[in-house]
């Protein structure tokens, strides 16, 4: 049944291969646990007590509550699938509650540091320099995810409307506007890219120094290379620039629902985490400005 469930995720839910791999690993790990407990016990025939026993085992192995909750989410989806297929009549996770976790606030680059990096960093004027600058400007200027950036094609950029078409999670597409400055950077990058590799609309927008589609590690290296020079943040990743995009917009008074749509969040709850960063800024302003502070 696990194979049927994974095919359902791939062909009907259209989940990414990485998400499907996570579900697969979680379900196999639970199956191994069950076989060690009772070789005759199948994953379709467990009750909530067995699930609780697995949770205890995971906690004893010092797996974080957040990781345990993710594994439980995989089980919930699996057993919900079995119920819809009328293979089981009761979900063994119905009585299982998620573990409490500390929700760290998303880190972000200080506005002055971000502007200084984009205005003062020595990118150079060769293909690699324009590519690296475009990567940073796209993350900060649009808030797109790493996976979304890697999927961008030249045809996704609309220069007439100054907007890009982004394909997000579950193949959901959204339109994101961009500034005139970013448009200029894209145009310069495209010219240098054509000079270096020739014209090819079928390739990805962001390519390697050999003209091949970029992969995640290259993008991580680019982001870390420049953030290392301008910020002391412990985490220096593409996702930090996405957080920075959202936080700076909110600090400037952008509507939370608009930020939700720009980020491609399915619900407002996922976007509301950025309000905590803005509240910290409001507290600082209050402390400095209020006579009684």
mmCIF file of C-alpha atoms in Angstrom:
data_model
loop_
_atom_site.group_PDB
_atom_site.id
_atom_site.type_symbol
_atom_site.label_atom_id
_atom_site.label_comp_id
_atom_site.label_asym_id
_atom_site.label_seq_id
_atom_site.Cartn_x
_atom_site.Cartn_y
_atom_site.Cartn_z
ATOM 1 C CA UNK A 1 0.000 0.000 0.000
ATOM 2 C CA UNK A 2 2.941 2.311 0.524
ATOM 3 C CA UNK A 3 3.767 2.164 -3.191
ATOM 4 C CA UNK A 4 0.161 3.000 -4.085
ATOM 5 C CA UNK A 5 0.226 5.939 -1.699
ATOM 6 C CA UNK A 6 3.475 7.280 -3.164
ATOM 7 C CA UNK A 7 2.053 7.019 -6.686
ATOM 8 C CA UNK A 8 -0.995 8.940 -5.472
ATOM 9 C CA UNK A 9 1.281 11.695 -4.158
ATOM 10 C CA UNK A 10 3.207 11.813 -7.417
ATOM 11 C CA UNK A 11 0.455 11.648 -10.015
ATOM 12 C CA UNK A 12 -2.620 13.023 -8.252
ATOM 13 C CA UNK A 13 -1.225 15.403 -5.642
ATOM 14 C CA UNK A 14 1.797 16.279 -7.835
ATOM 15 C CA UNK A 15 4.170 16.547 -4.900
ATOM 16 C CA UNK A 16 7.853 17.159 -5.563
ATOM 17 C CA UNK A 17 10.258 14.214 -5.655
ATOM 18 C CA UNK A 18 11.919 15.478 -2.475
ATOM 19 C CA UNK A 19 8.594 15.539 -0.593
ATOM 20 C CA UNK A 20 7.718 12.056 -1.851
ATOM 21 C CA UNK A 21 11.136 10.796 -0.758
ATOM 22 C CA UNK A 22 10.488 12.153 2.750
ATOM 23 C CA UNK A 23 7.106 10.376 2.920
ATOM 24 C CA UNK A 24 8.739 7.176 1.678
ATOM 25 C CA UNK A 25 11.510 7.310 4.274
ATOM 26 C CA UNK A 26 9.085 8.016 7.127
ATOM 27 C CA UNK A 27 6.752 5.169 6.179
ATOM 28 C CA UNK A 28 9.583 2.699 5.704
ATOM 29 C CA UNK A 29 11.065 3.683 9.082
ATOM 30 C CA UNK A 30 7.691 3.083 10.748
ATOM 31 C CA UNK A 31 7.336 -0.262 8.950
ATOM 32 C CA UNK A 32 10.776 -1.348 10.177
ATOM 33 C CA UNK A 33 9.807 -0.384 13.725
ATOM 34 C CA UNK A 34 6.641 -2.471 13.446
ATOM 35 C CA UNK A 35 8.489 -5.501 12.049
ATOM 36 C CA UNK A 36 10.986 -5.386 14.916
ATOM 37 C CA UNK A 37 8.121 -5.274 17.402
ATOM 38 C CA UNK A 38 6.004 -7.938 15.695
ATOM 39 C CA UNK A 39 7.026 -9.480 12.336
ATOM 40 C CA UNK A 40 3.386 -10.315 11.565
ATOM 41 C CA UNK A 41 2.116 -6.767 12.162
ATOM 42 C CA UNK A 42 1.439 -4.845 8.934
ATOM 43 C CA UNK A 43 1.392 -1.059 8.691
ATOM 44 C CA UNK A 44 -2.285 -1.110 7.693
ATOM 45 C CA UNK A 45 -3.316 -2.840 10.921
ATOM 46 C CA UNK A 46 -1.844 -0.718 13.734
ATOM 47 C CA UNK A 47 -3.605 1.195 16.497
ATOM 48 C CA UNK A 48 -2.741 4.459 18.245
ATOM 49 C CA UNK A 49 -0.781 2.599 20.936
ATOM 50 C CA UNK A 50 1.754 1.435 18.362
ATOM 51 C CA UNK A 51 2.070 4.953 17.017
ATOM 52 C CA UNK A 52 2.691 6.258 20.529
ATOM 53 C CA UNK A 53 5.332 3.573 21.067
ATOM 54 C CA UNK A 54 7.088 4.743 17.909
ATOM 55 C CA UNK A 55 6.980 8.342 19.129
ATOM 56 C CA UNK A 56 8.633 7.297 22.384
ATOM 57 C CA UNK A 57 11.336 5.477 20.408
ATOM 58 C CA UNK A 58 11.979 8.552 18.273
ATOM 59 C CA UNK A 59 12.204 10.822 21.314
ATOM 60 C CA UNK A 60 14.571 8.390 23.038
ATOM 61 C CA UNK A 61 16.742 8.590 19.908
ATOM 62 C CA UNK A 62 16.947 12.369 20.523
ATOM 63 C CA UNK A 63 15.085 13.240 17.343
ATOM 64 C CA UNK A 64 13.737 16.785 17.624
ATOM 65 C CA UNK A 65 10.002 17.352 18.258
ATOM 66 C CA UNK A 66 9.801 19.190 14.937
ATOM 67 C CA UNK A 67 11.165 16.150 13.074
ATOM 68 C CA UNK A 68 8.833 13.817 14.974
ATOM 69 C CA UNK A 69 5.852 15.977 13.991
ATOM 70 C CA UNK A 70 6.919 15.840 10.350
ATOM 71 C CA UNK A 71 7.023 12.037 10.501
ATOM 72 C CA UNK A 72 3.594 11.975 12.150
ATOM 73 C CA UNK A 73 2.308 14.177 9.341
ATOM 74 C CA UNK A 74 3.470 11.534 6.863
ATOM 75 C CA UNK A 75 1.596 8.852 8.783
ATOM 76 C CA UNK A 76 -1.556 10.972 8.972
ATOM 77 C CA UNK A 77 -1.583 11.460 5.222
ATOM 78 C CA UNK A 78 -0.962 7.754 4.639
ATOM 79 C CA UNK A 79 -3.786 6.581 6.882
ATOM 80 C CA UNK A 80 -6.128 9.213 5.515
ATOM 81 C CA UNK A 81 -5.366 7.757 2.078
ATOM 82 C CA UNK A 82 -6.204 4.258 3.355
ATOM 83 C CA UNK A 83 -9.518 5.501 4.737
ATOM 84 C CA UNK A 84 -10.521 7.155 1.447
ATOM 85 C CA UNK A 85 -9.674 3.859 -0.319
ATOM 86 C CA UNK A 86 -11.828 2.036 2.295
ATOM 87 C CA UNK A 87 -8.893 -0.169 3.280
ATOM 88 C CA UNK A 88 -9.256 0.837 6.941
ATOM 89 C CA UNK A 89 -12.181 2.392 8.799
ATOM 90 C CA UNK A 90 -10.363 4.242 11.583
ATOM 91 C CA UNK A 91 -7.301 6.453 11.569
ATOM 92 C CA UNK A 92 -4.827 5.284 14.271
ATOM 93 C CA UNK A 93 -3.495 8.833 14.555
ATOM 94 C CA UNK A 94 -6.879 10.286 15.501
ATOM 95 C CA UNK A 95 -5.902 10.415 19.197
ATOM 96 C CA UNK A 96 -2.291 11.425 18.562
ATOM 97 C CA UNK A 97 -1.418 15.057 19.230
ATOM 98 C CA UNK A 98 1.553 16.907 17.789
ATOM 99 C CA UNK A 99 4.511 17.552 20.057
ATOM 100 C CA UNK A 100 5.098 21.069 21.317
ATOM 101 C CA UNK A 101 7.930 22.865 19.567
ATOM 102 C CA UNK A 102 9.657 26.186 19.936
ATOM 103 C CA UNK A 103 9.044 28.248 16.836
ATOM 104 C CA UNK A 104 12.178 30.288 16.093
ATOM 105 C CA UNK A 105 11.599 33.595 14.378
ATOM 106 C CA UNK A 106 12.830 33.621 10.781
ATOM 107 C CA UNK A 107 16.174 35.360 10.473
ATOM 108 C CA UNK A 108 16.636 38.205 8.020
ATOM 109 C CA UNK A 109 19.339 40.534 6.800
ATOM 110 C CA UNK A 110 19.317 44.073 8.160
ATOM 111 C CA UNK A 111 17.988 46.523 5.570
ATOM 112 C CA UNK A 112 21.158 48.630 5.569
ATOM 113 C CA UNK A 113 23.339 45.557 5.178
ATOM 114 C CA UNK A 114 21.207 44.261 2.323
ATOM 115 C CA UNK A 115 21.251 47.541 0.409
ATOM 116 C CA UNK A 116 24.978 47.950 1.026
ATOM 117 C CA UNK A 117 25.695 44.480 -0.347
ATOM 118 C CA UNK A 118 23.712 44.994 -3.537
ATOM 119 C CA UNK A 119 25.122 48.474 -4.141
ATOM 120 C CA UNK A 120 28.753 47.998 -3.097
ATOM 121 C CA UNK A 121 29.662 44.361 -3.754
ATOM 122 C CA UNK A 122 32.158 43.826 -6.567
ATOM 123 C CA UNK A 123 30.287 41.480 -8.882
ATOM 124 C CA UNK A 124 32.330 42.303 -11.974
ATOM 125 C CA UNK A 125 30.913 42.578 -15.483
ATOM 126 C CA UNK A 126 31.500 39.085 -16.852
ATOM 127 C CA UNK A 127 28.803 36.420 -17.118
ATOM 128 C CA UNK A 128 29.464 35.012 -13.649
ATOM 129 C CA UNK A 129 29.244 38.444 -12.040
ATOM 130 C CA UNK A 130 25.927 39.307 -13.676
ATOM 131 C CA UNK A 131 24.591 35.831 -12.833
ATOM 132 C CA UNK A 132 25.554 36.120 -9.169
ATOM 133 C CA UNK A 133 24.049 39.584 -8.871
ATOM 134 C CA UNK A 134 20.828 38.458 -10.549
ATOM 135 C CA UNK A 135 20.488 35.523 -8.151
ATOM 136 C CA UNK A 136 20.696 37.830 -5.126
ATOM 137 C CA UNK A 137 18.421 40.459 -6.664
ATOM 138 C CA UNK A 138 15.790 37.863 -7.583
ATOM 139 C CA UNK A 139 15.675 36.435 -4.075
ATOM 140 C CA UNK A 140 15.497 39.848 -2.439
ATOM 141 C CA UNK A 141 13.357 41.490 -5.123
ATOM 142 C CA UNK A 142 10.696 38.776 -5.476
ATOM 143 C CA UNK A 143 10.919 36.511 -2.420
ATOM 144 C CA UNK A 144 10.909 33.347 -4.527
ATOM 145 C CA UNK A 145 12.043 29.984 -3.190
ATOM 146 C CA UNK A 146 15.258 28.278 -4.288
ATOM 147 C CA UNK A 147 13.303 25.584 -6.153
ATOM 148 C CA UNK A 148 11.285 28.267 -7.935
ATOM 149 C CA UNK A 149 14.392 30.164 -9.013
ATOM 150 C CA UNK A 150 15.925 26.998 -10.467
ATOM 151 C CA UNK A 151 12.784 26.360 -12.544
ATOM 152 C CA UNK A 152 12.621 29.852 -14.075
ATOM 153 C CA UNK A 153 12.909 29.993 -17.858
ATOM 154 C CA UNK A 154 13.626 33.064 -19.988
ATOM 155 C CA UNK A 155 10.014 32.987 -21.206
ATOM 156 C CA UNK A 156 8.745 33.382 -17.636
ATOM 157 C CA UNK A 157 10.015 36.976 -17.596
ATOM 158 C CA UNK A 158 7.537 39.526 -18.960
ATOM 159 C CA UNK A 159 9.474 42.712 -19.732
ATOM 160 C CA UNK A 160 6.353 44.534 -20.945
ATOM 161 C CA UNK A 161 4.593 44.197 -17.601
ATOM 162 C CA UNK A 162 7.725 43.980 -15.429
ATOM 163 C CA UNK A 163 6.649 40.706 -13.869
ATOM 164 C CA UNK A 164 7.688 37.065 -13.705
ATOM 165 C CA UNK A 165 5.650 33.871 -13.715
ATOM 166 C CA UNK A 166 6.700 31.559 -10.887
ATOM 167 C CA UNK A 167 5.792 27.899 -10.488
ATOM 168 C CA UNK A 168 5.594 27.084 -6.792
ATOM 169 C CA UNK A 169 4.638 24.128 -4.641
ATOM 170 C CA UNK A 170 2.212 21.644 -6.185
ATOM 171 C CA UNK A 171 2.747 23.363 -9.549
ATOM 172 C CA UNK A 172 0.750 26.411 -8.470
ATOM 173 C CA UNK A 173 1.691 29.440 -10.539
ATOM 174 C CA UNK A 174 1.712 33.068 -9.450
ATOM 175 C CA UNK A 175 2.743 36.381 -10.956
ATOM 176 C CA UNK A 176 5.261 38.595 -9.131
ATOM 177 C CA UNK A 177 6.056 42.173 -10.203
ATOM 178 C CA UNK A 178 9.637 43.392 -10.238
ATOM 179 C CA UNK A 179 11.339 46.781 -10.209
ATOM 180 C CA UNK A 180 12.907 48.671 -13.098
ATOM 181 C CA UNK A 181 16.284 48.092 -11.479
ATOM 182 C CA UNK A 182 15.774 44.327 -11.500
ATOM 183 C CA UNK A 183 14.586 44.509 -15.100
ATOM 184 C CA UNK A 184 17.852 46.201 -16.069
ATOM 185 C CA UNK A 185 19.859 43.497 -14.293
ATOM 186 C CA UNK A 186 17.932 40.724 -16.070
ATOM 187 C CA UNK A 187 18.489 42.408 -19.436
ATOM 188 C CA UNK A 188 22.233 42.811 -18.829
ATOM 189 C CA UNK A 189 22.472 39.212 -17.651
ATOM 190 C CA UNK A 190 20.595 37.942 -20.714
ATOM 191 C CA UNK A 191 22.910 39.848 -23.050
ATOM 192 C CA UNK A 192 26.010 38.455 -21.351
ATOM 193 C CA UNK A 193 24.475 34.978 -21.300
ATOM 194 C CA UNK A 194 23.759 35.123 -25.058
ATOM 195 C CA UNK A 195 27.262 36.420 -25.781
ATOM 196 C CA UNK A 196 28.759 33.561 -23.781
ATOM 197 C CA UNK A 197 26.551 30.598 -24.697
ATOM 198 C CA UNK A 198 24.377 31.681 -27.613
ATOM 199 C CA UNK A 199 20.597 32.044 -27.668
ATOM 200 C CA UNK A 200 18.545 29.208 -26.154
ATOM 201 C CA UNK A 201 15.019 29.872 -24.876
ATOM 202 C CA UNK A 202 14.618 26.241 -23.810
ATOM 203 C CA UNK A 203 17.252 26.305 -21.079
ATOM 204 C CA UNK A 204 16.788 27.622 -17.556
ATOM 205 C CA UNK A 205 17.099 31.352 -16.872
ATOM 206 C CA UNK A 206 19.897 30.823 -14.340
ATOM 207 C CA UNK A 207 22.727 28.648 -15.658
ATOM 208 C CA UNK A 208 26.196 27.524 -14.583
ATOM 209 C CA UNK A 209 29.492 28.818 -15.948
ATOM 210 C CA UNK A 210 29.173 26.086 -18.588
ATOM 211 C CA UNK A 211 25.702 27.159 -19.674
ATOM 212 C CA UNK A 212 23.969 24.215 -18.003
ATOM 213 C CA UNK A 213 20.950 24.491 -15.664
ATOM 214 C CA UNK A 214 21.984 25.581 -12.178
ATOM 215 C CA UNK A 215 21.663 23.270 -9.201
ATOM 216 C CA UNK A 216 21.087 24.119 -5.508
ATOM 217 C CA UNK A 217 24.698 23.949 -4.299
ATOM 218 C CA UNK A 218 25.839 26.644 -6.744
ATOM 219 C CA UNK A 219 23.083 28.979 -5.554
ATOM 220 C CA UNK A 220 23.997 28.336 -1.907
ATOM 221 C CA UNK A 221 27.626 29.181 -2.673
ATOM 222 C CA UNK A 222 26.660 32.426 -4.382
ATOM 223 C CA UNK A 223 24.451 33.549 -1.497
ATOM 224 C CA UNK A 224 26.973 32.620 1.183
ATOM 225 C CA UNK A 225 29.849 34.246 -0.696
ATOM 226 C CA UNK A 226 28.270 37.691 -0.583
ATOM 227 C CA UNK A 227 26.368 37.467 2.693
ATOM 228 C CA UNK A 228 29.627 36.478 4.404
ATOM 229 C CA UNK A 229 30.980 39.910 3.493
ATOM 230 C CA UNK A 230 28.073 41.992 4.778
ATOM 231 C CA UNK A 231 26.283 40.218 7.608
ATOM 232 C CA UNK A 232 27.071 38.269 10.771
ATOM 233 C CA UNK A 233 23.957 36.090 10.613
ATOM 234 C CA UNK A 234 24.574 32.465 11.553
ATOM 235 C CA UNK A 235 22.367 31.268 8.704
ATOM 236 C CA UNK A 236 23.268 32.562 5.264
ATOM 237 C CA UNK A 237 21.035 30.755 2.816
ATOM 238 C CA UNK A 238 18.675 31.536 -0.068
ATOM 239 C CA UNK A 239 15.750 31.145 2.330
ATOM 240 C CA UNK A 240 17.132 33.915 4.533
ATOM 241 C CA UNK A 241 16.785 36.275 1.556
ATOM 242 C CA UNK A 242 13.157 35.178 1.163
ATOM 243 C CA UNK A 243 12.599 36.021 4.837
ATOM 244 C CA UNK A 244 14.372 39.330 4.293
ATOM 245 C CA UNK A 245 12.099 40.195 1.367
ATOM 246 C CA UNK A 246 8.964 39.556 3.438
ATOM 247 C CA UNK A 247 10.205 41.294 6.589
ATOM 248 C CA UNK A 248 11.331 44.440 4.785
ATOM 249 C CA UNK A 249 8.015 44.693 2.934
ATOM 250 C CA UNK A 250 6.094 44.364 6.183
ATOM 251 C CA UNK A 251 8.328 46.938 7.890
ATOM 252 C CA UNK A 252 7.507 49.372 5.088
ATOM 253 C CA UNK A 253 3.775 48.927 5.633
ATOM 254 C CA UNK A 254 2.883 46.304 3.015
ATOM 255 C CA UNK A 255 -0.422 44.482 3.509
ATOM 256 C CA UNK A 256 0.006 41.015 5.022
ATOM 257 C CA UNK A 257 -2.374 39.439 2.506
ATOM 258 C CA UNK A 258 -0.365 40.920 -0.358
ATOM 259 C CA UNK A 259 2.845 39.469 1.095
ATOM 260 C CA UNK A 260 1.076 36.098 1.416
ATOM 261 C CA UNK A 261 0.245 36.135 -2.294
ATOM 262 C CA UNK A 262 3.748 37.224 -3.284
ATOM 263 C CA UNK A 263 5.320 34.418 -1.249
ATOM 264 C CA UNK A 264 2.873 31.826 -2.560
ATOM 265 C CA UNK A 265 1.694 30.787 0.903
ATOM 266 C CA UNK A 266 -1.452 28.676 0.997
ATOM 267 C CA UNK A 267 -2.715 30.339 4.179
ATOM 268 C CA UNK A 268 -2.203 33.576 6.050
ATOM 269 C CA UNK A 269 -0.978 31.661 9.109
ATOM 270 C CA UNK A 270 2.297 30.866 7.347
ATOM 271 C CA UNK A 271 2.873 34.547 6.613
ATOM 272 C CA UNK A 272 1.996 35.858 10.073
ATOM 273 C CA UNK A 273 5.348 34.700 11.482
ATOM 274 C CA UNK A 274 6.886 37.811 9.901
ATOM 275 C CA UNK A 275 4.746 40.080 12.069
ATOM 276 C CA UNK A 276 6.891 39.097 15.051
ATOM 277 C CA UNK A 277 9.952 40.659 13.449
ATOM 278 C CA UNK A 278 7.987 43.810 12.689
ATOM 279 C CA UNK A 279 6.703 43.970 16.261
ATOM 280 C CA UNK A 280 10.294 43.911 17.481
ATOM 281 C CA UNK A 281 11.019 46.928 15.296
ATOM 282 C CA UNK A 282 7.914 48.701 16.603
ATOM 283 C CA UNK A 283 9.091 48.093 20.169
ATOM 284 C CA UNK A 284 12.449 49.641 19.361
ATOM 285 C CA UNK A 285 10.754 52.694 17.848
ATOM 286 C CA UNK A 286 8.484 52.959 20.890
ATOM 287 C CA UNK A 287 11.393 52.733 23.324
ATOM 288 C CA UNK A 288 13.264 55.495 21.512
ATOM 289 C CA UNK A 289 10.335 57.827 20.827
ATOM 290 C CA UNK A 290 7.834 57.577 23.659
ATOM 291 C CA UNK A 291 8.402 60.090 26.508
ATOM 292 C CA UNK A 292 7.500 57.525 29.148
ATOM 293 C CA UNK A 293 9.550 54.675 27.632
#
